[in-house]
Coordinates of C-alpha atoms in Angstrom, one line a residue:
M1 CA -2.2 17.2 33.0
I2 CA -4.8 14.4 33.3
W3 CA -5.8 14.8 29.7
V4 CA -2.2 14.7 28.6
G5 CA -1.8 11.5 30.6
L6 CA -4.8 10.0 28.9
V7 CA -3.5 11.0 25.5
G8 CA -0.3 9.2 26.3
L9 CA -2.1 6.0 27.2
V10 CA -4.1 6.2 24.0
V11 CA -0.8 6.6 22.0
A12 CA 0.5 3.5 23.9
V13 CA -2.5 1.4 22.9
C14 CA -2.1 2.5 19.2
C15 CA 1.6 1.7 19.2
A16 CA 0.9 -1.7 20.8
F17 CA -1.7 -2.5 18.2
L18 CA 0.7 -1.6 15.3
A19 CA 3.4 -3.7 16.9
R20 CA 1.1 -6.7 17.1
L21 CA 0.0 -6.2 13.5
A22 CA 3.6 -6.1 12.3
N23 CA 4.5 -9.1 14.4
T24 CA 1.5 -11.1 13.0
R25 CA 2.6 -10.3 9.4
A26 CA 6.2 -11.3 10.1
R27 CA 5.2 -14.6 11.8
V28 CA 2.7 -15.5 9.1
M29 CA 5.4 -15.0 6.4
E30 CA 7.9 -17.1 8.4
R31 CA 5.5 -20.0 8.7
T32 CA 4.4 -20.0 5.0
E33 CA 6.2 -22.1 2.4
T34 CA 7.8 -20.5 -0.6
L35 CA 7.1 -22.9 -3.4
P36 CA 8.2 -23.2 -7.1
V37 CA 5.3 -22.6 -9.5
E38 CA 5.3 -26.2 -10.7
E39 CA 4.7 -27.4 -7.1
V40 CA 1.7 -25.0 -6.7
R41 CA 0.3 -26.4 -9.9
A42 CA 0.9 -30.0 -8.8
L43 CA -1.0 -29.4 -5.5
H44 CA -3.8 -27.8 -7.5
E45 CA -4.0 -30.8 -9.9
A46 CA -4.1 -33.2 -7.0
A47 CA -6.9 -31.3 -5.3
A48 CA -8.9 -31.0 -8.5
A49 CA -8.6 -34.8 -9.1
A50 CA -9.7 -35.5 -5.6
A51 CA -12.5 -33.0 -5.0
G52 CA -13.2 -31.4 -8.4
A53 CA -12.4 -28.0 -9.8
G54 CA -13.2 -24.8 -7.8
H55 CA -12.3 -26.1 -4.4
F56 CA -8.6 -25.5 -4.2
R57 CA -7.3 -23.0 -1.7
Y58 CA -3.7 -23.0 -0.4
R59 CA -1.7 -20.3 1.3
C60 CA 1.8 -20.0 -0.1
E61 CA 4.5 -17.8 -1.5
V62 CA 6.1 -17.6 -4.9
V63 CA 9.2 -15.7 -6.1
G64 CA 10.0 -14.9 -9.7
Q65 CA 10.0 -12.2 -12.5
A66 CA 6.9 -10.2 -13.2
R67 CA 5.5 -10.8 -16.7
P68 CA 2.5 -9.1 -18.5
H69 CA -0.7 -11.0 -18.7
K70 CA -2.3 -12.2 -22.0
N71 CA -3.2 -8.7 -23.2
G72 CA 0.3 -7.3 -22.9
A73 CA 2.0 -4.8 -20.7
L74 CA 0.1 -1.9 -19.1
R75 CA 0.9 1.8 -19.5
S76 CA 1.0 3.9 -16.4
E77 CA -1.7 6.7 -16.3
L78 CA 0.5 9.7 -15.7
E79 CA 4.0 8.9 -17.2
N80 CA 2.9 6.4 -19.8
E81 CA 5.6 3.9 -18.6
E82 CA 5.4 0.3 -19.6
C83 CA 4.6 -1.8 -16.5
V84 CA 2.6 -4.8 -15.1
W85 CA 1.3 -2.7 -12.2
H86 CA 0.9 1.0 -11.5
R87 CA -0.5 3.4 -9.0
H88 CA -0.9 7.2 -8.9
K89 CA -1.9 9.9 -6.4
I90 CA -2.6 13.5 -7.0
T91 CA -2.8 15.8 -4.0
R92 CA -4.1 19.3 -4.0
K93 CA -2.4 21.8 -1.7
Y94 CA -4.4 24.8 -0.8
E95 CA -4.6 27.7 1.6
E96 CA -7.8 28.5 3.6
R97 CA -8.9 31.2 6.0
Y98 CA -10.4 30.4 9.4
R99 CA -11.1 32.1 12.8
D100 CA -9.2 31.0 15.9
G101 CA -10.7 30.6 19.3
N102 CA -10.4 34.4 19.9
G103 CA -12.2 35.3 16.7
N104 CA -9.0 36.3 14.8
R105 CA -8.8 35.6 11.1
R106 CA -6.0 33.2 10.3
R107 CA -4.6 31.3 7.3
R108 CA -3.5 27.7 7.2
T109 CA -2.2 25.3 4.5
S110 CA -4.0 22.0 4.0
T111 CA -4.0 19.1 1.5
E112 CA -6.5 16.8 0.0
V113 CA -6.2 13.8 -2.3
V114 CA -8.2 14.5 -5.5
S115 CA -7.2 11.3 -7.4
A116 CA -5.8 8.0 -6.3
H117 CA -5.9 4.7 -8.3
S118 CA -3.9 1.5 -8.6
S119 CA -4.2 -1.1 -11.4
S120 CA -6.0 -4.4 -10.6
T121 CA -5.1 -6.2 -13.9
A122 CA -3.7 -9.6 -13.4
F123 CA -0.1 -10.4 -14.3
F124 CA 2.3 -13.4 -14.2
V125 CA 5.1 -14.3 -11.8
E126 CA 7.5 -16.6 -13.7
D127 CA 10.2 -18.8 -12.2
A128 CA 12.4 -21.5 -13.6
T129 CA 9.5 -24.0 -13.4
G130 CA 6.6 -22.1 -14.9
R131 CA 4.4 -19.1 -14.5
L132 CA 1.5 -18.3 -12.2
V133 CA -1.3 -15.7 -12.5
I134 CA -1.3 -13.0 -9.8
R135 CA -4.4 -11.1 -9.0
P136 CA -3.3 -7.9 -7.2
G137 CA -6.8 -6.5 -6.4
D138 CA -6.3 -3.2 -4.7
E139 CA -3.2 -4.2 -2.8
E140 CA -0.2 -1.9 -3.0
F141 CA 3.2 -3.1 -4.2
V142 CA 5.9 -2.8 -1.5
G143 CA 9.0 -1.2 -3.0
A144 CA 7.5 -0.2 -6.3
E145 CA 9.6 2.2 -8.4
K146 CA 8.6 5.8 -8.1
V147 CA 8.7 7.3 -11.5
L148 CA 7.0 10.7 -10.8
D149 CA 7.1 13.1 -7.9
R150 CA 6.4 16.7 -9.0
F151 CA 4.6 19.7 -7.6
D152 CA 3.0 22.0 -10.1
P153 CA 1.9 25.5 -9.0
H154 CA -1.7 26.2 -9.7
A155 CA -2.4 28.4 -12.7
D156 CA -5.8 29.7 -14.0
G157 CA -7.2 27.1 -16.4
G158 CA -4.7 24.5 -15.2
N159 CA -7.0 22.4 -13.0
R160 CA -7.8 19.6 -15.5
L161 CA -5.8 16.5 -16.1
N162 CA -6.3 14.2 -19.1
I163 CA -5.7 10.5 -18.3
G164 CA -6.3 8.5 -21.5
P165 CA -9.9 9.1 -22.5
L166 CA -10.7 10.6 -19.1
S167 CA -10.6 14.3 -18.2
L168 CA -10.1 14.7 -14.5
D169 CA -11.3 17.8 -12.7
L170 CA -8.7 18.5 -10.0
G171 CA -10.7 21.2 -8.3
G172 CA -9.0 24.5 -7.7
G173 CA -10.3 28.0 -7.6
N174 CA -9.7 30.2 -4.6
G175 CA -6.9 29.2 -2.3
T176 CA -5.3 26.5 -4.5
L177 CA -1.5 26.6 -4.4
G178 CA -0.8 23.6 -6.7
Y179 CA -0.8 19.9 -7.2
R180 CA 1.6 17.2 -6.2
R181 CA 1.6 14.3 -8.7
E182 CA 3.1 10.9 -7.7
E183 CA 3.3 7.6 -9.6
W184 CA 4.7 4.2 -8.9
I185 CA 5.2 1.2 -11.3
V186 CA 6.5 -2.3 -11.4
R187 CA 8.3 -3.0 -14.7
P188 CA 8.1 -6.2 -16.7
G189 CA 11.0 -8.4 -15.5
S190 CA 11.1 -7.1 -12.0
R191 CA 11.8 -9.7 -9.4
C192 CA 8.7 -10.2 -7.2
F193 CA 7.8 -11.8 -4.0
V194 CA 4.1 -12.7 -3.5
H195 CA 2.5 -14.0 -0.3
G196 CA -1.2 -14.9 -0.5
E197 CA -3.7 -17.7 -1.3
A198 CA -3.6 -19.8 -4.4
S199 CA -7.1 -20.6 -5.5
D200 CA -9.1 -21.8 -8.6
A201 CA -12.4 -20.3 -7.4
G202 CA -12.3 -17.9 -10.3
G203 CA -12.1 -20.6 -12.9
G204 CA -8.4 -20.8 -13.2
L205 CA -5.5 -21.1 -10.8
A206 CA -4.3 -17.8 -9.5
L207 CA -2.6 -16.3 -6.4
G208 CA -4.3 -13.4 -4.7
A209 CA -5.7 -12.1 -1.4
P210 CA -7.0 -14.9 1.0
A211 CA -10.7 -15.3 0.6
E212 CA -11.4 -15.2 4.3
G213 CA -8.9 -12.3 5.0
G214 CA -5.4 -12.5 6.2
V215 CA -1.9 -11.4 5.0
F216 CA -1.5 -10.6 1.3
V217 CA 1.9 -9.2 0.2
L218 CA 3.0 -8.0 -3.2
S219 CA 6.7 -6.8 -3.1
V220 CA 9.7 -6.2 -5.3
K221 CA 11.7 -6.6 -2.0
S222 CA 12.8 -10.0 -0.9
E223 CA 11.1 -11.9 2.0
E224 CA 14.2 -11.4 4.1
E225 CA 14.0 -7.6 3.6
L226 CA 10.3 -7.6 4.4
L227 CA 10.9 -9.6 7.6
R228 CA 13.7 -7.3 8.7
S229 CA 11.4 -4.3 8.1
E230 CA 8.5 -5.9 10.0
N231 CA 10.7 -6.9 12.9
N232 CA 12.1 -3.3 13.1
R233 CA 8.5 -2.1 13.3
V234 CA 7.7 -4.5 16.1
L235 CA 10.7 -3.2 18.0
G236 CA 10.1 0.5 17.3
Y237 CA 6.4 0.4 18.1
G238 CA 7.0 -1.8 21.2
I239 CA 9.5 0.8 22.6
G240 CA 7.0 3.6 21.7
A241 CA 4.2 1.8 23.5
G242 CA 6.3 1.3 26.6
L243 CA 7.5 4.9 26.8
A244 CA 4.0 6.3 26.0
A245 CA 2.4 4.1 28.6
L246 CA 5.0 5.1 31.3
A247 CA 4.7 8.8 30.5
G248 CA 0.9 8.6 30.4
A249 CA 0.7 6.8 33.7
V250 CA 3.0 9.3 35.4
L251 CA 1.2 12.3 34.1
L252 CA -2.2 10.8 35.0
V253 CA -1.1 10.1 38.6
L254 CA 0.5 13.6 38.9
G255 CA -2.7 15.2 37.6
I256 CA -4.9 13.3 40.1
L257 CA -2.6 14.2 43.0
H258 CA -2.7 17.8 42.1

């Protein structure tokens, strides 16, 4: 019972940490200005005139439609859909044998991610006042459209996937049950909300992840939707932390007394 109580306290700490993280993201978004693109450019021009190019850094938010960058729209790797951003994940499902604590042979089903990738190609967000380069890095897009979710049973010789010029070995062999393929995209013209840091450190003005760390959000959902979601997480994790702490403390005391 003591160990169960300790586990409950650990769960409480984890929930409290997640609640604090969600609260930080929500409060940072609330405090940050949502600016038209022309105002971000005006701030950059004023900073460049005063201190020279390469020194501008300003945390802000922009809202507008996603537009392909100078080389045109991307194509997603699995479904070949036109997009400005894409991500895929391929998960292998397999069965393995093991021995339990009594030495009996058992079977269990497990999964492993054999391929995961998201595009890092820059794109534009365009509003009524202009367009601004967005550098997504390895950040995921909140609310991206899921265009593929399929499980393919494993067949002999069916463990390779061609992605453009690449041929991916998915593994397989004994125990493989099949592969789940998932893909998400953001189409050109999608309305986007981006929270990050505008900077000209790379030679041109772009909005991306803060150089010194911090909140970076790419989303097809509105800021209001994101704040509602984060506040719900704060409430849910907060309640979970309180209940887990109470249960853990009671079980720990009961364990010590017995």
